[in-house]
Amino acid sequence: MSNAIMLMGTSSHVGKSIITTALCRIFHQQGRKVVPFKAQNMALNSYVTRDGREMGRAQVAQAEAAGLEPMVDMNPVLLKPTGNSCSQVVLMGKPIGNMSAREYHKGYSLKAFDAVKESLGRLQAEYDTIVIEGAGSPAEVNLKANDIVNMRVAKYLQAPVLLIADIDRGGALAALVGTLELLDEDERALVKGLIINKFRGDVSLLTPAIDFLEQKTGKPVLGVVPHVEALGIDDEDSVSLEEKQAVPLDAPIKIAVIRTPKLSNFTDFDSLAAEPDVSLYYVSDKEELGEPDMIILPGSKNTTEDLIHLRETGMEREISRRAAKGTPLWGICGGYQMLGKAIHDPEHTESEHDSIEGLGYLDMETTFAAQKRTTQVTADCVQFPFLGQLLAAQDMPGYEIHMGKTAFGPAVHHPFHIHARAAQEADSWDGAVLREQNGQQGEVVGTYIHGIFDHDGFRRQVINALRSRKGLSPLAIQRNVRAEKEKAYNHLAAVVRESLDMEKLAEIMGEKL
């Protein structure tokens, strides 16, 4: 059987994903064939693999840290919340339908565990080490009977478990002790070590707490991992998004992302936020919008309901006011669909509305269908006029992940040419542009391509066009996204390696590291 180690937490967002990523990079640096795994993910942040399947972004970062291309065996079950305690269930990268929380947990999750076991079997046959991430807490007694992501996986593999607590939020000792107390005896026996995460300050002050934990639980504390600011690694879920709200607006270029209730794939904008001359912030209501240099409507898991939300909260009027004054407005995926004249949903794939009026900027209409398009693409930006500049870039990688087909009016200009789709040659156009709004020289742009701003050259051209409008000189490319990710993985690995007792970890895993 392949060697495995499993990371569980006392709650959500204690750092399981990050420490899993760190171990993947540490083992990769040691020359191992290491692979990440999470049986079930619940997130609106997703990714499309080379073969057109959908998976959670946390396992994508972990795959990158392990030197691997992402594949759905790393995350066989993905739940994408749609609202009203309901989620779209994605099994082995393909949606199989929407289910309520009760329908899934009471009737389907244990069936999905068959796919989990099949994925684990393939990974065991191919890799030396599997680093497994749990979800939430293994001590949720109301969910344990049908849980397929925590102790059921650990018991199936007889994998040793490391239990992580977040000391930054407080109550870490009680969380560790309480979690262990709530586990069954055979589950508790699988927990081989404890980790305290996100510590700030002098670690020597924790010595009495560590001694107490080891005496109280009989479990060794493998280490105390410090709080690491600005990791530069993709976040998994909306809990991480909460930390992105308070962004200092001291950079000259200000970009507002409209935060709708079903916002998805917010990592599309992390590369923009990382630019030194950009302050990117998320806006939940119209009073927070301010006077940005650019507004972005992001992707959405429920485009229709999010559009209604914009209308009901008055955000639509505020966006329109700024667009009429010439503030550039970009829409990505669901946000792009909102920019059109109408959205039709005859099969009620998203909501109970047959049709809804769009924001009306772009001469296009979108009709939803049950089938979802999930594919990687490579596109060129072909002489796209934006704020008096001509943007051009080649070989821009990204991916499409949307339901619905968009039809265009005759005068629509398409800024992006897709020349590869799913690693096959392609020839199609993407996106739409409006360069005048109510007699004013505005800019409204939409695209289905996620990750469009991750291309270093294109991103810098967009920012420089915004700089030029404000009378600022253009800057050369400031960041290399891929190189900085590699640097971030290496930095994270170094911090965790220094913080943990690696010899004890080797002993727990039954080997020498």
Short mmCIF file of C-alpha atoms in Angstrom, two decimals:
data_model
loop_
_atom_site.label_atom_id
_atom_site.label_comp_id
_atom_site.label_asym_id
_atom_site.label_seq_id
_atom_site.Cartn_x
_atom_site.Cartn_y
_atom_site.Cartn_z
CA MET A 1 0.00 0.00 0.00
CA SER A 2 1.23 3.50 -0.78
CA ASN A 3 2.45 5.48 2.21
CA ALA A 4 -0.04 8.12 3.33
CA ILE A 5 -0.38 10.92 5.84
CA MET A 6 -3.67 12.71 6.53
CA LEU A 7 -4.22 16.28 7.73
CA MET A 8 -7.42 17.03 9.66
CA GLY A 9 -8.50 20.13 11.52
CA THR A 10 -10.45 21.15 14.57
CA SER A 11 -12.61 23.28 12.25
CA SER A 12 -12.65 24.82 8.79
CA HIS A 13 -9.91 27.26 7.79
CA VAL A 14 -7.32 26.17 10.36
CA GLY A 15 -4.69 25.63 7.66
CA LYS A 16 -5.19 22.05 6.48
CA SER A 17 -4.89 23.03 2.81
CA ILE A 18 -1.74 25.07 3.34
CA ILE A 19 0.07 22.45 5.43
CA THR A 20 -0.95 19.77 2.94
CA THR A 21 0.56 21.97 0.23
CA ALA A 22 3.73 22.38 2.27
CA LEU A 23 4.16 18.63 2.77
CA CYS A 24 3.59 18.04 -0.93
CA ARG A 25 6.43 20.45 -1.76
CA ILE A 26 8.71 19.04 0.98
CA PHE A 27 8.26 15.48 -0.25
CA HIS A 28 8.63 16.62 -3.88
CA GLN A 29 11.92 18.30 -2.97
CA GLN A 30 13.04 14.99 -1.50
CA GLY A 31 12.50 13.33 -4.86
CA ARG A 32 9.39 11.38 -3.95
CA LYS A 33 6.45 10.70 -6.24
CA VAL A 34 3.95 12.47 -4.01
CA VAL A 35 0.32 13.25 -4.77
CA PRO A 36 -2.34 15.30 -2.91
CA PHE A 37 -5.84 14.00 -2.25
CA LYS A 38 -9.11 15.30 -0.84
CA ALA A 39 -12.12 13.03 -1.17
CA GLN A 40 -14.73 15.77 -1.14
CA ASN A 41 -14.42 19.52 -1.53
CA MET A 42 -17.12 22.13 -1.00
CA ALA A 43 -16.13 25.31 -2.79
CA LEU A 44 -17.15 27.73 -5.51
CA ASN A 45 -13.49 28.12 -6.45
CA SER A 46 -12.84 25.45 -9.05
CA TYR A 47 -10.47 24.57 -11.88
CA VAL A 48 -10.71 22.73 -15.18
CA THR A 49 -8.19 19.97 -15.92
CA ARG A 50 -6.56 19.25 -19.26
CA ASP A 51 -9.23 16.61 -20.01
CA GLY A 52 -12.06 19.07 -19.29
CA ARG A 53 -12.99 17.97 -15.77
CA GLU A 54 -13.71 20.14 -12.78
CA MET A 55 -11.98 20.01 -9.40
CA GLY A 56 -11.31 22.16 -6.34
CA ARG A 57 -8.57 24.77 -6.52
CA ALA A 58 -6.91 23.73 -3.26
CA GLN A 59 -5.83 20.44 -4.83
CA VAL A 60 -4.59 22.35 -7.88
CA ALA A 61 -2.17 24.32 -5.68
CA GLN A 62 -1.15 21.10 -3.94
CA ALA A 63 -0.57 19.40 -7.30
CA GLU A 64 1.63 22.31 -8.40
CA ALA A 65 3.58 22.02 -5.16
CA ALA A 66 4.03 18.30 -5.86
CA GLY A 67 5.24 19.01 -9.40
CA LEU A 68 2.15 17.43 -10.96
CA GLU A 69 -0.53 18.41 -13.43
CA PRO A 70 -3.92 18.56 -11.67
CA MET A 71 -6.28 15.61 -12.23
CA VAL A 72 -9.68 14.75 -10.76
CA ASP A 73 -8.42 11.65 -8.94
CA MET A 74 -6.97 14.20 -6.51
CA ASN A 75 -10.50 15.46 -5.75
CA PRO A 76 -13.17 12.99 -6.94
CA VAL A 77 -16.14 14.79 -5.34
CA LEU A 78 -16.77 18.53 -5.60
CA LEU A 79 -19.83 20.24 -4.11
CA LYS A 80 -20.62 23.70 -5.50
CA PRO A 81 -23.23 25.52 -3.37
CA THR A 82 -26.10 26.99 -5.36
CA GLY A 83 -28.15 28.39 -2.47
CA ASN A 84 -30.95 27.27 -0.16
CA SER A 85 -28.85 24.42 1.32
CA CYS A 86 -28.42 22.98 -2.16
CA SER A 87 -25.28 22.16 -4.14
CA GLN A 88 -24.34 21.02 -7.60
CA VAL A 89 -22.65 17.64 -7.19
CA VAL A 90 -19.61 17.15 -9.41
CA LEU A 91 -18.43 13.52 -9.50
CA MET A 92 -15.09 12.71 -11.13
CA GLY A 93 -15.11 16.15 -12.68
CA LYS A 94 -18.58 16.04 -14.25
CA PRO A 95 -21.82 17.49 -12.80
CA ILE A 96 -24.47 14.88 -12.03
CA GLY A 97 -27.17 17.26 -10.75
CA ASN A 98 -28.22 19.47 -7.87
CA MET A 99 -29.00 17.99 -4.46
CA SER A 100 -30.14 19.38 -1.14
CA ALA A 101 -27.85 18.86 1.83
CA ARG A 102 -30.23 16.19 3.12
CA GLU A 103 -30.41 14.39 -0.23
CA TYR A 104 -26.65 14.31 -0.50
CA HIS A 105 -25.72 13.37 3.06
CA LYS A 106 -28.56 10.94 3.63
CA GLY A 107 -28.82 9.33 0.23
CA TYR A 108 -25.80 9.85 -1.99
CA SER A 109 -22.52 10.48 -0.17
CA LEU A 110 -21.84 6.83 0.65
CA LYS A 111 -22.44 5.93 -3.01
CA ALA A 112 -19.89 8.60 -3.97
CA PHE A 113 -17.39 6.90 -1.66
CA ASP A 114 -17.07 4.16 -4.27
CA ALA A 115 -15.52 6.75 -6.60
CA VAL A 116 -13.28 7.91 -3.74
CA LYS A 117 -11.95 4.38 -3.25
CA GLU A 118 -11.38 3.94 -6.98
CA SER A 119 -9.39 7.17 -7.12
CA LEU A 120 -7.33 6.15 -4.11
CA GLY A 121 -6.61 2.81 -5.75
CA ARG A 122 -5.24 4.49 -8.86
CA LEU A 123 -3.12 6.89 -6.80
CA GLN A 124 -1.76 4.08 -4.64
CA ALA A 125 -0.65 2.21 -7.75
CA GLU A 126 1.15 5.25 -9.20
CA TYR A 127 2.63 7.24 -6.30
CA ASP A 128 4.95 6.67 -3.35
CA THR A 129 3.19 9.00 -0.93
CA ILE A 130 -0.34 10.38 -0.67
CA VAL A 131 -0.87 13.55 1.36
CA ILE A 132 -4.56 13.65 2.26
CA GLU A 133 -6.58 16.65 3.36
CA GLY A 134 -9.74 16.35 5.43
CA ALA A 135 -12.60 18.84 5.54
CA GLY A 136 -14.00 20.89 8.40
CA SER A 137 -13.75 18.81 11.55
CA PRO A 138 -13.87 15.01 11.96
CA ALA A 139 -15.87 15.51 15.16
CA GLU A 140 -19.11 16.76 13.57
CA VAL A 141 -21.23 14.09 15.22
CA ASN A 142 -24.34 14.97 13.21
CA LEU A 143 -22.50 14.28 9.92
CA LYS A 144 -20.17 11.41 10.83
CA ALA A 145 -22.45 8.57 9.76
CA ASN A 146 -22.35 9.70 6.13
CA ASP A 147 -19.04 11.54 6.07
CA ILE A 148 -16.69 10.48 3.26
CA VAL A 149 -13.85 12.96 3.61
CA ASN A 150 -12.46 12.58 7.12
CA MET A 151 -12.21 9.47 9.30
CA ARG A 152 -13.83 7.18 6.74
CA VAL A 153 -10.84 7.83 4.46
CA ALA A 154 -8.32 7.50 7.30
CA LYS A 155 -9.81 4.18 8.41
CA TYR A 156 -10.05 2.87 4.86
CA LEU A 157 -6.32 3.45 4.35
CA GLN A 158 -5.32 3.07 8.01
CA ALA A 159 -3.52 6.35 7.43
CA PRO A 160 -1.93 8.21 10.36
CA VAL A 161 -3.64 11.52 11.08
CA LEU A 162 -2.20 14.88 12.14
CA LEU A 163 -4.76 17.14 13.84
CA ILE A 164 -4.35 20.89 13.25
CA ALA A 165 -5.66 23.82 15.31
CA ASP A 166 -5.57 27.54 14.51
CA ILE A 167 -4.21 29.40 17.54
CA ASP A 168 -4.73 32.78 15.89
CA ARG A 169 -8.51 32.52 16.32
CA GLY A 170 -8.18 31.44 19.97
CA GLY A 171 -9.25 28.34 21.84
CA ALA A 172 -6.74 26.05 20.13
CA LEU A 173 -6.05 23.89 23.18
CA ALA A 174 -9.73 23.35 23.90
CA ALA A 175 -10.36 22.63 20.21
CA LEU A 176 -7.68 19.93 20.08
CA VAL A 177 -8.70 18.29 23.35
CA GLY A 178 -12.41 18.54 22.54
CA THR A 179 -12.01 17.14 19.03
CA LEU A 180 -10.10 14.12 20.33
CA GLU A 181 -12.72 13.55 23.04
CA LEU A 182 -15.51 13.47 20.45
CA LEU A 183 -13.79 10.87 18.27
CA ASP A 184 -14.46 7.17 18.63
CA GLU A 185 -11.68 5.15 20.21
CA ASP A 186 -10.49 3.61 16.92
CA GLU A 187 -10.52 7.07 15.29
CA ARG A 188 -8.61 8.62 18.16
CA ALA A 189 -5.99 5.88 17.81
CA LEU A 190 -5.31 7.00 14.23
CA VAL A 191 -4.41 10.53 15.39
CA LYS A 192 -0.65 10.32 15.74
CA GLY A 193 0.25 13.98 16.28
CA LEU A 194 -0.96 17.53 16.83
CA ILE A 195 0.01 20.75 15.04
CA ILE A 196 -0.57 24.30 16.27
CA ASN A 197 -0.89 26.65 13.31
CA LYS A 198 -0.84 30.42 12.65
CA PHE A 199 1.10 31.36 15.79
CA ARG A 200 2.29 34.95 16.25
CA GLY A 201 5.03 35.80 18.73
CA ASP A 202 7.61 33.99 20.84
CA VAL A 203 7.06 30.24 20.47
CA SER A 204 8.86 29.55 23.76
CA LEU A 205 5.87 31.04 25.56
CA LEU A 206 3.85 28.06 24.35
CA THR A 207 5.96 25.47 26.18
CA PRO A 208 3.49 25.06 29.09
CA ALA A 209 0.61 24.65 26.62
CA ILE A 210 2.51 22.04 24.60
CA ASP A 211 3.40 20.11 27.75
CA PHE A 212 -0.23 20.21 28.83
CA LEU A 213 -1.49 18.98 25.47
CA GLU A 214 0.91 16.06 25.35
CA GLN A 215 0.10 15.02 28.92
CA LYS A 216 -3.66 15.48 28.49
CA THR A 217 -4.03 13.74 25.13
CA GLY A 218 -1.09 11.35 25.00
CA LYS A 219 -0.37 12.72 21.52
CA PRO A 220 2.91 14.42 20.55
CA VAL A 221 2.84 18.03 19.37
CA LEU A 222 4.84 17.93 16.14
CA GLY A 223 5.36 21.64 16.07
CA VAL A 224 4.09 25.20 16.03
CA VAL A 225 3.77 26.76 12.58
CA PRO A 226 3.95 30.57 12.49
CA HIS A 227 1.42 32.79 10.83
CA VAL A 228 2.74 33.50 7.33
CA GLU A 229 1.56 36.73 5.70
CA ALA A 230 0.84 37.02 1.95
CA LEU A 231 1.63 33.45 0.98
CA GLY A 232 0.75 34.01 -2.67
CA ILE A 233 -0.95 30.61 -2.92
CA ASP A 234 -4.49 30.16 -4.27
CA ASP A 235 -7.22 30.13 -1.64
CA GLU A 236 -9.91 27.52 -1.54
CA ASP A 237 -13.16 29.04 -0.39
CA SER A 238 -15.20 32.03 0.65
CA VAL A 239 -13.80 31.88 4.20
CA SER A 240 -10.50 33.00 2.68
CA LEU A 241 -12.37 35.71 0.78
CA GLU A 242 -13.37 37.30 4.09
CA GLU A 243 -9.71 38.14 4.66
CA LYS A 244 -9.53 40.01 1.34
CA GLN A 245 -12.05 42.69 2.30
CA ALA A 246 -9.84 45.16 4.12
CA VAL A 247 -7.30 46.11 1.46
CA PRO A 248 -5.30 49.32 1.99
CA LEU A 249 -6.12 51.69 -0.84
CA ASP A 250 -2.71 53.37 -1.00
CA ALA A 251 -1.75 52.12 -4.47
CA PRO A 252 -2.51 54.48 -7.38
CA ILE A 253 -4.77 52.06 -9.32
CA LYS A 254 -7.95 50.98 -7.55
CA ILE A 255 -9.94 47.99 -8.82
CA ALA A 256 -13.27 47.00 -7.27
CA VAL A 257 -14.57 43.43 -7.55
CA ILE A 258 -18.32 43.17 -6.96
CA ARG A 259 -18.87 40.53 -4.32
CA THR A 260 -22.19 38.84 -5.08
CA PRO A 261 -23.66 36.11 -2.84
CA LYS A 262 -22.66 33.32 -5.26
CA LEU A 263 -19.33 34.73 -6.38
CA SER A 264 -17.06 31.99 -7.73
CA ASN A 265 -13.42 31.69 -8.79
CA PHE A 266 -12.23 34.80 -6.98
CA THR A 267 -8.66 33.58 -7.56
CA ASP A 268 -9.10 35.05 -11.07
CA PHE A 269 -8.08 38.36 -9.51
CA ASP A 270 -5.25 37.37 -7.17
CA SER A 271 -2.63 38.24 -9.78
CA LEU A 272 -4.11 41.75 -10.11
CA ALA A 273 -4.18 42.15 -6.34
CA ALA A 274 -0.50 41.18 -6.13
CA GLU A 275 0.63 44.03 -8.39
CA PRO A 276 2.47 46.74 -6.41
CA ASP A 277 0.59 49.60 -8.06
CA VAL A 278 -2.89 48.06 -7.63
CA SER A 279 -5.29 48.16 -4.69
CA LEU A 280 -7.93 45.51 -5.37
CA TYR A 281 -10.90 45.33 -3.02
CA TYR A 282 -14.19 43.42 -2.80
CA VAL A 283 -17.47 45.32 -2.60
CA SER A 284 -20.62 43.91 -1.02
CA ASP A 285 -22.84 47.01 -1.13
CA LYS A 286 -23.04 50.24 -3.07
CA GLU A 287 -21.68 52.41 -0.24
CA GLU A 288 -18.37 50.53 -0.41
CA LEU A 289 -17.81 51.04 -4.14
CA GLY A 290 -16.10 54.41 -3.93
CA GLU A 291 -14.49 55.73 -7.11
CA PRO A 292 -12.51 52.82 -8.56
CA ASP A 293 -10.46 53.01 -11.74
CA MET A 294 -12.02 49.74 -12.89
CA ILE A 295 -14.93 47.54 -11.82
CA ILE A 296 -15.05 43.74 -12.24
CA LEU A 297 -18.16 41.55 -12.21
CA PRO A 298 -16.80 38.09 -11.33
CA GLY A 299 -18.01 34.59 -12.08
CA SER A 300 -21.10 33.27 -10.32
CA LYS A 301 -22.53 29.88 -9.45
CA ASN A 302 -26.01 31.36 -9.83
CA THR A 303 -25.86 34.18 -12.36
CA THR A 304 -29.58 34.91 -12.36
CA GLU A 305 -29.88 35.25 -8.58
CA ASP A 306 -26.73 37.33 -8.36
CA LEU A 307 -28.06 39.66 -11.07
CA ILE A 308 -31.30 40.06 -9.11
CA HIS A 309 -29.17 40.80 -6.03
CA LEU A 310 -27.37 43.62 -7.87
CA ARG A 311 -30.74 45.06 -8.83
CA GLU A 312 -32.36 44.79 -5.40
CA THR A 313 -29.40 46.28 -3.52
CA GLY A 314 -29.00 49.27 -5.82
CA MET A 315 -25.57 48.10 -6.93
CA GLU A 316 -26.75 48.01 -10.55
CA ARG A 317 -27.48 51.76 -10.46
CA GLU A 318 -24.11 52.55 -8.89
CA ILE A 319 -22.26 50.48 -11.50
CA SER A 320 -24.26 52.14 -14.29
CA ARG A 321 -23.48 55.61 -12.94
CA ARG A 322 -19.75 54.94 -13.00
CA ALA A 323 -19.80 53.17 -16.36
CA ALA A 324 -21.59 56.18 -17.86
CA LYS A 325 -18.74 58.37 -16.58
CA GLY A 326 -16.24 56.13 -18.37
CA THR A 327 -15.13 53.76 -15.60
CA PRO A 328 -14.11 50.50 -17.31
CA LEU A 329 -16.35 47.57 -16.46
CA TRP A 330 -15.17 43.97 -16.94
CA GLY A 331 -17.26 40.83 -16.65
CA ILE A 332 -15.81 37.33 -16.27
CA CYS A 333 -17.97 34.27 -17.03
CA GLY A 334 -21.22 34.82 -15.08
CA GLY A 335 -20.39 38.51 -14.80
CA TYR A 336 -19.92 38.56 -18.58
CA GLN A 337 -23.37 37.01 -19.07
CA MET A 338 -24.87 39.71 -16.85
CA LEU A 339 -23.50 42.42 -19.17
CA GLY A 340 -25.77 41.27 -22.01
CA LYS A 341 -29.36 42.17 -22.83
CA ALA A 342 -30.99 39.08 -21.36
CA ILE A 343 -30.42 35.71 -19.70
CA HIS A 344 -32.83 32.89 -20.53
CA ASP A 345 -33.23 29.73 -18.48
CA PRO A 346 -35.97 27.67 -20.18
CA GLU A 347 -34.93 24.45 -18.44
CA HIS A 348 -34.56 26.16 -15.04
CA THR A 349 -31.00 24.94 -14.65
CA GLU A 350 -30.14 27.83 -12.27
CA SER A 351 -33.39 29.29 -10.99
CA GLU A 352 -37.15 29.39 -11.42
CA HIS A 353 -36.96 32.39 -13.75
CA ASP A 354 -37.62 31.70 -17.43
CA SER A 355 -35.84 34.90 -18.45
CA ILE A 356 -34.38 37.96 -16.84
CA GLU A 357 -33.25 41.28 -18.26
CA GLY A 358 -29.49 41.76 -18.26
CA LEU A 359 -27.53 44.91 -17.53
CA GLY A 360 -27.79 45.78 -21.22
CA TYR A 361 -24.26 46.94 -22.03
CA LEU A 362 -23.39 44.28 -24.63
CA ASP A 363 -25.48 43.25 -27.65
CA MET A 364 -25.82 39.61 -26.68
CA GLU A 365 -28.19 37.17 -24.98
CA THR A 366 -27.35 33.99 -23.09
CA THR A 367 -29.50 30.86 -22.88
CA PHE A 368 -28.70 28.34 -20.16
CA ALA A 369 -28.70 24.62 -20.82
CA ALA A 370 -28.13 21.61 -18.61
CA GLN A 371 -24.77 20.79 -20.17
CA LYS A 372 -21.74 22.57 -18.72
CA ARG A 373 -18.71 23.56 -20.78
CA THR A 374 -15.47 22.81 -18.95
CA THR A 375 -12.32 23.12 -21.02
CA GLN A 376 -8.85 24.60 -20.96
CA VAL A 377 -8.15 27.17 -23.66
CA THR A 378 -5.26 29.15 -25.08
CA ALA A 379 -6.12 32.53 -26.60
CA ASP A 380 -4.57 35.57 -28.24
CA CYS A 381 -5.60 39.15 -27.61
CA VAL A 382 -5.78 40.67 -31.08
CA GLN A 383 -5.35 44.47 -31.25
CA PHE A 384 -8.01 45.16 -28.64
CA PRO A 385 -8.64 48.94 -28.16
CA PHE A 386 -8.89 49.78 -24.45
CA LEU A 387 -8.77 53.32 -23.02
CA GLY A 388 -6.96 54.60 -26.08
CA GLN A 389 -4.39 51.80 -26.00
CA LEU A 390 -4.13 48.77 -28.27
CA LEU A 391 -3.79 45.63 -26.16
CA ALA A 392 -2.16 42.59 -27.74
CA ALA A 393 -0.90 39.32 -26.24
CA GLN A 394 -0.28 35.79 -27.41
CA ASP A 395 -0.74 32.34 -25.90
CA MET A 396 -2.83 33.37 -22.92
CA PRO A 397 -3.77 30.21 -20.97
CA GLY A 398 -7.11 29.97 -19.20
CA TYR A 399 -10.21 27.85 -18.89
CA GLU A 400 -13.94 27.98 -19.51
CA ILE A 401 -16.41 26.70 -16.96
CA HIS A 402 -19.97 27.80 -17.65
CA MET A 403 -23.47 26.69 -18.52
CA GLY A 404 -25.18 28.40 -21.41
CA LYS A 405 -24.60 29.60 -24.94
CA THR A 406 -24.31 33.26 -25.87
CA ALA A 407 -25.66 34.73 -29.13
CA PHE A 408 -24.36 38.10 -30.38
CA GLY A 409 -25.67 41.01 -32.37
CA PRO A 410 -23.98 41.88 -35.69
CA ALA A 411 -21.83 44.76 -34.43
CA VAL A 412 -20.17 43.00 -31.48
CA HIS A 413 -16.37 43.09 -31.39
CA HIS A 414 -14.64 39.99 -29.95
CA PRO A 415 -11.30 40.78 -28.28
CA PHE A 416 -9.93 37.24 -27.82
CA HIS A 417 -9.17 34.54 -30.39
CA ILE A 418 -9.08 30.99 -29.02
CA HIS A 419 -6.58 28.92 -30.98
CA ALA A 420 -6.47 25.86 -28.71
CA ARG A 421 -9.14 24.12 -26.69
CA ALA A 422 -8.41 21.03 -24.58
CA ALA A 423 -4.94 20.83 -26.17
CA GLN A 424 -6.51 20.60 -29.64
CA GLU A 425 -6.30 23.21 -32.37
CA ALA A 426 -9.29 25.57 -32.35
CA ASP A 427 -10.52 28.63 -34.19
CA SER A 428 -13.17 30.63 -32.35
CA TRP A 429 -13.68 34.06 -30.85
CA ASP A 430 -14.42 34.92 -27.24
CA GLY A 431 -15.72 37.92 -25.39
CA ALA A 432 -17.38 41.17 -26.35
CA VAL A 433 -16.56 44.87 -26.07
CA LEU A 434 -18.56 48.08 -25.86
CA ARG A 435 -16.47 51.23 -26.28
CA GLU A 436 -19.17 53.85 -25.85
CA GLN A 437 -21.93 54.16 -23.26
CA ASN A 438 -24.57 56.90 -23.34
CA GLY A 439 -22.40 59.10 -25.50
CA GLN A 440 -19.45 58.79 -23.13
CA GLN A 441 -16.21 57.04 -23.99
CA GLY A 442 -16.51 54.11 -21.64
CA GLU A 443 -15.16 50.60 -21.75
CA VAL A 444 -17.25 47.49 -21.12
CA VAL A 445 -15.52 44.16 -21.67
CA GLY A 446 -16.62 40.58 -21.11
CA THR A 447 -15.05 37.14 -21.48
CA TYR A 448 -15.71 33.53 -20.62
CA ILE A 449 -12.00 32.88 -20.01
CA HIS A 450 -11.05 32.40 -16.37
CA GLY A 451 -7.46 33.30 -15.55
CA ILE A 452 -7.25 35.98 -18.24
CA PHE A 453 -5.33 38.29 -15.87
CA ASP A 454 -2.74 35.63 -15.01
CA HIS A 455 -0.88 36.41 -18.25
CA ASP A 456 1.86 38.77 -17.08
CA GLY A 457 2.04 40.85 -20.27
CA PHE A 458 -1.71 41.26 -20.75
CA ARG A 459 -2.29 42.12 -17.10
CA ARG A 460 0.39 44.81 -17.18
CA GLN A 461 -1.05 46.31 -20.39
CA VAL A 462 -4.49 46.63 -18.76
CA ILE A 463 -2.99 48.26 -15.67
CA ASN A 464 -0.83 50.59 -17.76
CA ALA A 465 -3.90 51.72 -19.71
CA LEU A 466 -5.52 52.61 -16.37
CA ARG A 467 -2.31 54.40 -15.34
CA SER A 468 -2.24 56.37 -18.58
CA ARG A 469 -5.80 57.59 -18.03
CA LYS A 470 -4.67 58.99 -14.65
CA GLY A 471 -1.60 60.65 -16.15
CA LEU A 472 0.83 58.08 -14.74
CA SER A 473 3.72 56.65 -16.71
CA PRO A 474 3.54 53.00 -17.79
CA LEU A 475 5.55 50.39 -15.92
CA ALA A 476 7.38 47.33 -17.19
CA ILE A 477 6.08 43.89 -16.18
CA GLN A 478 6.32 43.77 -12.40
CA ARG A 479 5.50 40.15 -11.60
CA ASN A 480 5.94 36.65 -12.99
CA VAL A 481 2.97 34.70 -11.66
CA ARG A 482 4.38 31.22 -12.28
CA ALA A 483 7.83 32.01 -10.84
CA GLU A 484 6.31 33.68 -7.80
CA LYS A 485 4.10 30.67 -7.13
CA GLU A 486 7.15 28.42 -7.19
CA LYS A 487 8.91 30.79 -4.82
CA ALA A 488 5.86 30.78 -2.52
CA TYR A 489 5.72 26.96 -2.44
CA ASN A 490 9.42 26.79 -1.60
CA HIS A 491 9.06 29.45 1.12
CA LEU A 492 6.07 27.67 2.63
CA ALA A 493 7.94 24.36 2.60
CA ALA A 494 10.92 25.94 4.35
CA VAL A 495 8.74 27.45 7.07
CA VAL A 496 6.86 24.21 7.75
CA ARG A 497 10.02 22.07 7.59
CA GLU A 498 11.64 24.34 10.16
CA SER A 499 8.53 24.32 12.38
CA LEU A 500 7.74 20.60 12.48
CA ASP A 501 9.66 17.72 14.00
CA MET A 502 10.41 16.00 10.70
CA GLU A 503 12.06 13.04 12.40
CA LYS A 504 8.89 12.46 14.41
CA LEU A 505 6.82 12.77 11.24
CA ALA A 506 9.03 10.15 9.59
CA GLU A 507 8.49 7.88 12.56
CA ILE A 508 4.72 8.38 12.35
CA MET A 509 4.82 7.51 8.65
CA GLY A 510 6.97 4.47 9.39
CA GLU A 511 9.97 5.59 7.39
CA LYS A 512 13.05 7.74 7.29
CA LEU A 513 12.72 11.18 5.70
#
